[in-house]
CSV table of C-alpha atoms and ligand atoms in Angstrom, one decimal:
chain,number,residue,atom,x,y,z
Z,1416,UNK,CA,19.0,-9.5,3.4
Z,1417,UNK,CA,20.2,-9.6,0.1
Z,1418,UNK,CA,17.7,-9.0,-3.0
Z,1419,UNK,CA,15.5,-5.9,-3.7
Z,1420,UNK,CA,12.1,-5.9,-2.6
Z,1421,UNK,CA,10.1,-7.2,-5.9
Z,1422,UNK,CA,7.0,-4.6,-6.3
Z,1423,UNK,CA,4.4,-4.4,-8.5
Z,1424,UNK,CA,3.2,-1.0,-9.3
Z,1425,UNK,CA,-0.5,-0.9,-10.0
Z,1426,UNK,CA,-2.1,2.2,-12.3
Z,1427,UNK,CA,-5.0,3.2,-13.8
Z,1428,UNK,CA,-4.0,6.2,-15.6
Z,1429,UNK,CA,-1.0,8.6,-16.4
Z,1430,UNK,CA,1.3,6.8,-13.7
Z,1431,UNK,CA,3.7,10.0,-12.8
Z,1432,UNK,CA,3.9,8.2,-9.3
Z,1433,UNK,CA,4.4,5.1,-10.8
Z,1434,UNK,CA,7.3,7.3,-13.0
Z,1435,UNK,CA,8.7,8.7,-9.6
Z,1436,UNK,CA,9.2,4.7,-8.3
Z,1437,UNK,CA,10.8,3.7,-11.5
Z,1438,UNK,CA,12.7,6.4,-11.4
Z,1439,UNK,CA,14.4,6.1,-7.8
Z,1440,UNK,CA,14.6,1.8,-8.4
Z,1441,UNK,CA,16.8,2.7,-10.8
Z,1442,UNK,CA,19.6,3.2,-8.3
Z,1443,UNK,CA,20.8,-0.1,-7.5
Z,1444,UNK,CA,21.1,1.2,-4.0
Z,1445,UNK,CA,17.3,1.5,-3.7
Z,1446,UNK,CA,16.2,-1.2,-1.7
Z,1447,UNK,CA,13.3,-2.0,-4.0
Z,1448,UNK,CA,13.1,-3.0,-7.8
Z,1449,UNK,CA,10.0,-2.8,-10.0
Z,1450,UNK,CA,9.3,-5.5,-10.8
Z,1451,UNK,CA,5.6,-5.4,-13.2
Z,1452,UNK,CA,3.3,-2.6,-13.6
Z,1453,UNK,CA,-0.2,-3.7,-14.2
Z,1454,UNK,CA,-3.2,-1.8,-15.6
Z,1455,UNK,CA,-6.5,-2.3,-15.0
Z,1456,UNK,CA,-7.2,-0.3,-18.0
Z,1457,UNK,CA,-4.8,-1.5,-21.1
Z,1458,UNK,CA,-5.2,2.2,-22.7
Z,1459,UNK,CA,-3.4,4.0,-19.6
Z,1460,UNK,CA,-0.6,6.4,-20.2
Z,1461,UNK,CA,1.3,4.5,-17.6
Z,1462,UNK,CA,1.6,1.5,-19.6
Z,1463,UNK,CA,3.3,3.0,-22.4
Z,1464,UNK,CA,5.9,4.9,-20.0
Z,1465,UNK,CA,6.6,1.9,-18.3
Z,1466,UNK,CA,7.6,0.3,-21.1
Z,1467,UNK,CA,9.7,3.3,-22.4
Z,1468,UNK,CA,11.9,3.0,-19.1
Z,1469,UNK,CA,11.9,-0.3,-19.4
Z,1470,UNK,CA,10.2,-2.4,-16.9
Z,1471,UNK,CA,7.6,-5.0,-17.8
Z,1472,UNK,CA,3.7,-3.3,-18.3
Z,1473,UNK,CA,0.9,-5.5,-18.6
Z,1474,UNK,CA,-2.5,-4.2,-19.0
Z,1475,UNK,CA,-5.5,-6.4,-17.6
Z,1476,UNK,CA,-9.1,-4.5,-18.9
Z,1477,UNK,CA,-10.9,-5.1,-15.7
Z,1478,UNK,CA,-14.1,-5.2,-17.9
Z,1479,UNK,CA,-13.1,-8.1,-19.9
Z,1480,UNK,CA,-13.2,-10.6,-16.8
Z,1481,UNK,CA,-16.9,-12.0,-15.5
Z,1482,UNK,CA,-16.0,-10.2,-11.8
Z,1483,UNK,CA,-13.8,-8.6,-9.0
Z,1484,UNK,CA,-12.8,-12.3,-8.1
Z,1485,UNK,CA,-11.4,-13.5,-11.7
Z,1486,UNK,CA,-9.8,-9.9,-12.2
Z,1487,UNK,CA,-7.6,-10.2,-8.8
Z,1488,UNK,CA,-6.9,-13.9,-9.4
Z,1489,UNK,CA,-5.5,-12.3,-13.0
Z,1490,UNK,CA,-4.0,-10.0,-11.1
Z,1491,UNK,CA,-2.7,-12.5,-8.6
Z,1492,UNK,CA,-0.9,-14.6,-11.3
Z,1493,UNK,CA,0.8,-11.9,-13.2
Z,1494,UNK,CA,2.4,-10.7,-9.7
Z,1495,UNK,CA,3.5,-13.9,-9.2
Z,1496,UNK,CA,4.7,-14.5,-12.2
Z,1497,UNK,CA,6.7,-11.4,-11.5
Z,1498,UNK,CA,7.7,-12.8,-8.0
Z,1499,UNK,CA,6.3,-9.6,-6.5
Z,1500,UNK,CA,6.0,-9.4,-2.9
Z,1501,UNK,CA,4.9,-6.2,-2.6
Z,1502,UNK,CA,2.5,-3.8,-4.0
Z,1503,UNK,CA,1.9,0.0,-4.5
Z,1504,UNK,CA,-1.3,1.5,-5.4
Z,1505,UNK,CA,-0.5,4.5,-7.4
Z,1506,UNK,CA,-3.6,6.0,-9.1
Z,1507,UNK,CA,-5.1,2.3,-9.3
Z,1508,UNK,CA,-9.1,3.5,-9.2
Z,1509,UNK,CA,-10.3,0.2,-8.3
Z,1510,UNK,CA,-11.6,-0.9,-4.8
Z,1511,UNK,CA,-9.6,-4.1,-3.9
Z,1512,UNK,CA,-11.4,-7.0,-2.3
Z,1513,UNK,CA,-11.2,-8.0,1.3
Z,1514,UNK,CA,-9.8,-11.2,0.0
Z,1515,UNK,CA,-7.2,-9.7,-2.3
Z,1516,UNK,CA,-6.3,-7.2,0.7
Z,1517,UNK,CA,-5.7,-10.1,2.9
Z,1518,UNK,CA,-3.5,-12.2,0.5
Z,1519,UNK,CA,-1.4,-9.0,1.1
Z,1520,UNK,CA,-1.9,-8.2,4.3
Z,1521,UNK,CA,1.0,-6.1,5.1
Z,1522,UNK,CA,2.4,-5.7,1.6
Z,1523,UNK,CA,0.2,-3.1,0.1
Z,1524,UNK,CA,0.9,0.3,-0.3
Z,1525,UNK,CA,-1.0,3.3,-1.7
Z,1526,UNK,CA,-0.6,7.1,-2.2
Z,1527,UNK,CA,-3.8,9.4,-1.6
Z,1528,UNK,CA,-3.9,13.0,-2.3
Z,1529,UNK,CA,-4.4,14.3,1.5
Z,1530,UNK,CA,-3.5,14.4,5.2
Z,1531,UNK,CA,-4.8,11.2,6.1
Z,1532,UNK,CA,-7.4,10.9,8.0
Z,1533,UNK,CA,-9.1,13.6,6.9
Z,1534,UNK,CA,-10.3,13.8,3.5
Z,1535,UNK,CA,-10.6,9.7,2.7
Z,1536,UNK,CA,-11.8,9.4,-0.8
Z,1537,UNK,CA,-12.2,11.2,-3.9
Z,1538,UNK,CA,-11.7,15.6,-4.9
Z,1539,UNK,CA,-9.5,16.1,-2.2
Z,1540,UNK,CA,-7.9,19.0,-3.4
Z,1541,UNK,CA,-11.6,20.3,-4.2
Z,1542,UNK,CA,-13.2,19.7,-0.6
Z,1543,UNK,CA,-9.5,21.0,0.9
Z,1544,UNK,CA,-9.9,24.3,-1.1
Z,1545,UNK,CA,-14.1,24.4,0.1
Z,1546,UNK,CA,-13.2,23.5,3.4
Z,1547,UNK,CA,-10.8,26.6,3.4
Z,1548,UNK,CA,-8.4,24.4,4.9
Z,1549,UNK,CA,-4.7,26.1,5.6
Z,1550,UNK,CA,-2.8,23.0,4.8
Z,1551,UNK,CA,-3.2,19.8,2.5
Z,1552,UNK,CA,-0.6,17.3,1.3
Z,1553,UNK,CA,-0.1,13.4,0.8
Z,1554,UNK,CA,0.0,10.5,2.9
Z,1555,UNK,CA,1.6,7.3,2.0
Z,1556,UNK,CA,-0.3,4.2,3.8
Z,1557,UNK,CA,-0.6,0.3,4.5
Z,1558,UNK,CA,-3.7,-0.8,2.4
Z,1559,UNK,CA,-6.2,-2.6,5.1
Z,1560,UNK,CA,-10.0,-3.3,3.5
Z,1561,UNK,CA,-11.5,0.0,5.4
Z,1562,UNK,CA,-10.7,2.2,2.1
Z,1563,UNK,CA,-7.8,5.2,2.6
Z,1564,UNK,CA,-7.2,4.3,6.4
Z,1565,UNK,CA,-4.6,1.8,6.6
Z,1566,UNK,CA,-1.3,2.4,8.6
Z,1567,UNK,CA,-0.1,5.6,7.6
Z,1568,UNK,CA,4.1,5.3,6.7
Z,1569,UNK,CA,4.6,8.9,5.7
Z,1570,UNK,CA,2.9,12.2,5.0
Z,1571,UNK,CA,4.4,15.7,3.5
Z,1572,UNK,CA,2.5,19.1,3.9
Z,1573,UNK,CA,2.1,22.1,1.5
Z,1574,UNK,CA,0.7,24.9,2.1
Z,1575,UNK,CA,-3.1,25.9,0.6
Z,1576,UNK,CA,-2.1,29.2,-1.1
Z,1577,UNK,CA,-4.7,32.4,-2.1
Z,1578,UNK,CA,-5.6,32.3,-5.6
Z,1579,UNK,CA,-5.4,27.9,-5.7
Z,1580,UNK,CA,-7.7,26.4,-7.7
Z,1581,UNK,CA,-8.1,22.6,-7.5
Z,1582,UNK,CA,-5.5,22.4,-10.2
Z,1583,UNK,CA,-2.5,24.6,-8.5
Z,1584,UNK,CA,-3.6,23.1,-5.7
Z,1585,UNK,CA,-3.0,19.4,-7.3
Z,1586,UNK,CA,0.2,20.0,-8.7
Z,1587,UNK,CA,1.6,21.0,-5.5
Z,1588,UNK,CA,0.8,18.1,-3.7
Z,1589,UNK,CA,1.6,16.1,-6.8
Z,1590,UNK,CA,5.6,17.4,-6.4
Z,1591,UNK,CA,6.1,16.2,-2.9
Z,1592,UNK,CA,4.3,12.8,-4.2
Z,1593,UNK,CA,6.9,12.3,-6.2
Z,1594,UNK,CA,9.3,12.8,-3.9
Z,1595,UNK,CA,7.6,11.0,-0.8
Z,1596,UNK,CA,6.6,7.4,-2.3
Z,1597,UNK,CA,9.5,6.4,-3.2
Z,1598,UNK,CA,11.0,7.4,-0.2
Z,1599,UNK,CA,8.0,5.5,1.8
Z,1600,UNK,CA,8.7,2.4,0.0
Z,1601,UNK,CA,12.2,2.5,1.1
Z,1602,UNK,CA,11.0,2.7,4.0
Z,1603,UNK,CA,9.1,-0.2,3.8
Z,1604,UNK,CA,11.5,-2.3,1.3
Z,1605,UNK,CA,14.2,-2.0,4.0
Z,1606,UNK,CA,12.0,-3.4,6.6
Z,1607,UNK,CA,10.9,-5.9,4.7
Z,1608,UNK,CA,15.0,-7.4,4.0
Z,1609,UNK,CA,15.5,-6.8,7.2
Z,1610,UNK,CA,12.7,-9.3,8.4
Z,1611,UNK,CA,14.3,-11.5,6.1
Z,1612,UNK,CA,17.3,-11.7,7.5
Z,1613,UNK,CA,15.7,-12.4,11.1
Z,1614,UNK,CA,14.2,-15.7,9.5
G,699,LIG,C1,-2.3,10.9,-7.5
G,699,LIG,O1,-2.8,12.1,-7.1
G,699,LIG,C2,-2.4,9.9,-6.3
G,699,LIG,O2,-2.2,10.5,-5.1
G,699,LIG,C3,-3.8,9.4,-6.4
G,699,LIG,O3,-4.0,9.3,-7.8
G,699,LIG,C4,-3.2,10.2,-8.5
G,699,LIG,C5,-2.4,9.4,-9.5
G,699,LIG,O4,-1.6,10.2,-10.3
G,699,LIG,N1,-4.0,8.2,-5.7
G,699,LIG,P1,-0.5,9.5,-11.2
G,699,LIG,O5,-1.3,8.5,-12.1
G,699,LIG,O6,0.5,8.8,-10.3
G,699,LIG,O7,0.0,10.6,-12.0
């Protein structure tokens, strides 16, 4: 029961999410720490912020490596390195393997942009606003190898207003992100001490 839940935070870009995580592990309360962020691309934003707050960036240029398998054994090793034992996808824009999705079966989390299960994939906030829907938001979810349809641990709402454009529209959402992921990983941190102390 008694450590904080060692996660890594992967990124691919300006890492605001990432930001919101660091951000609420600071609390020593917080039932999670951050332990590495890793980039798949060494020139993201994220990096650089993660460094300025403090916790341990390490950028891994997918391109570099020969394949998928070499970059998530790189990946694998810098986690462990870490001693994370959990993950969160936040704006990582890379399709993880079945095999890198099993390692962590259960231990991956991501952030996507909608009301899981409907719009899976990429321009949410586009197809929400063409779809005329009334309602859009985020979902926090389990990572399983069927991409964006995992377990869903949380979801917050907004309202699709007249006048959004994809951006208004983005920013919205982005807001209650920040507010639901790291709440999401509490979530999960907590259960994960607690089936610690039942071993
Ligand atoms: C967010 O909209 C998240 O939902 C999606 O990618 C974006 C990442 O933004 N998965 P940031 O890098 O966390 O600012």
């Amino acid at each position: 029961m008694t450590g904080r839940v060692r996660t890594g935070v992967l990124i691919s870009g300006r890492g605001s999410n990432m930001s919101a995580l660091i951000e609420a592990a600071r609390n020593k309360d917080f039932p999670a720490e951050i332990a590495l962020v890793l980039s798949d691309k060494p020139q993201a934003a994220g990096i650089r912020a993660a460094q300025l707050a403090g916790v341990a960036a390490l950028g891994l240029d997918a391109k570099r490596f020969a394949g998928k398998p070499e970059f998530e054994a790189a990946m694998n090793v810098a986690l462990a390195a870490a001693e994370a034992e959990l993950i969160c996808l936040a704006g990582f824009m890379r399709i993880l393997s079945p095999a890198f999705v099993e390692r962590w079966r259960g231990r991956i989390l991501n952030i996507h942009p909608s009301l899981l299960p409907d719009l899976r994939g990429l321009q949410t906030h586009e197809r929400a606003l063409a779809e005329g829907r009334a309602e859009h938001g985020c979902t926090v979810h389990f990572v399983t190898a069927d991409l964006d349809a995992g377990p869903i641990v949380a979801q917050a709402r907004v309202p699709v207003l007249p006048g959004d454009d994809a951006d208004r529209l983005a920013a919205r959402v982005l807001v209650e992100e920040h507010r639901l992921y790291p709440e999401a990983l509490a979530t999960v941190a907590r259960a994960i001490r607690a089936g610690r102390g039942a071993e």
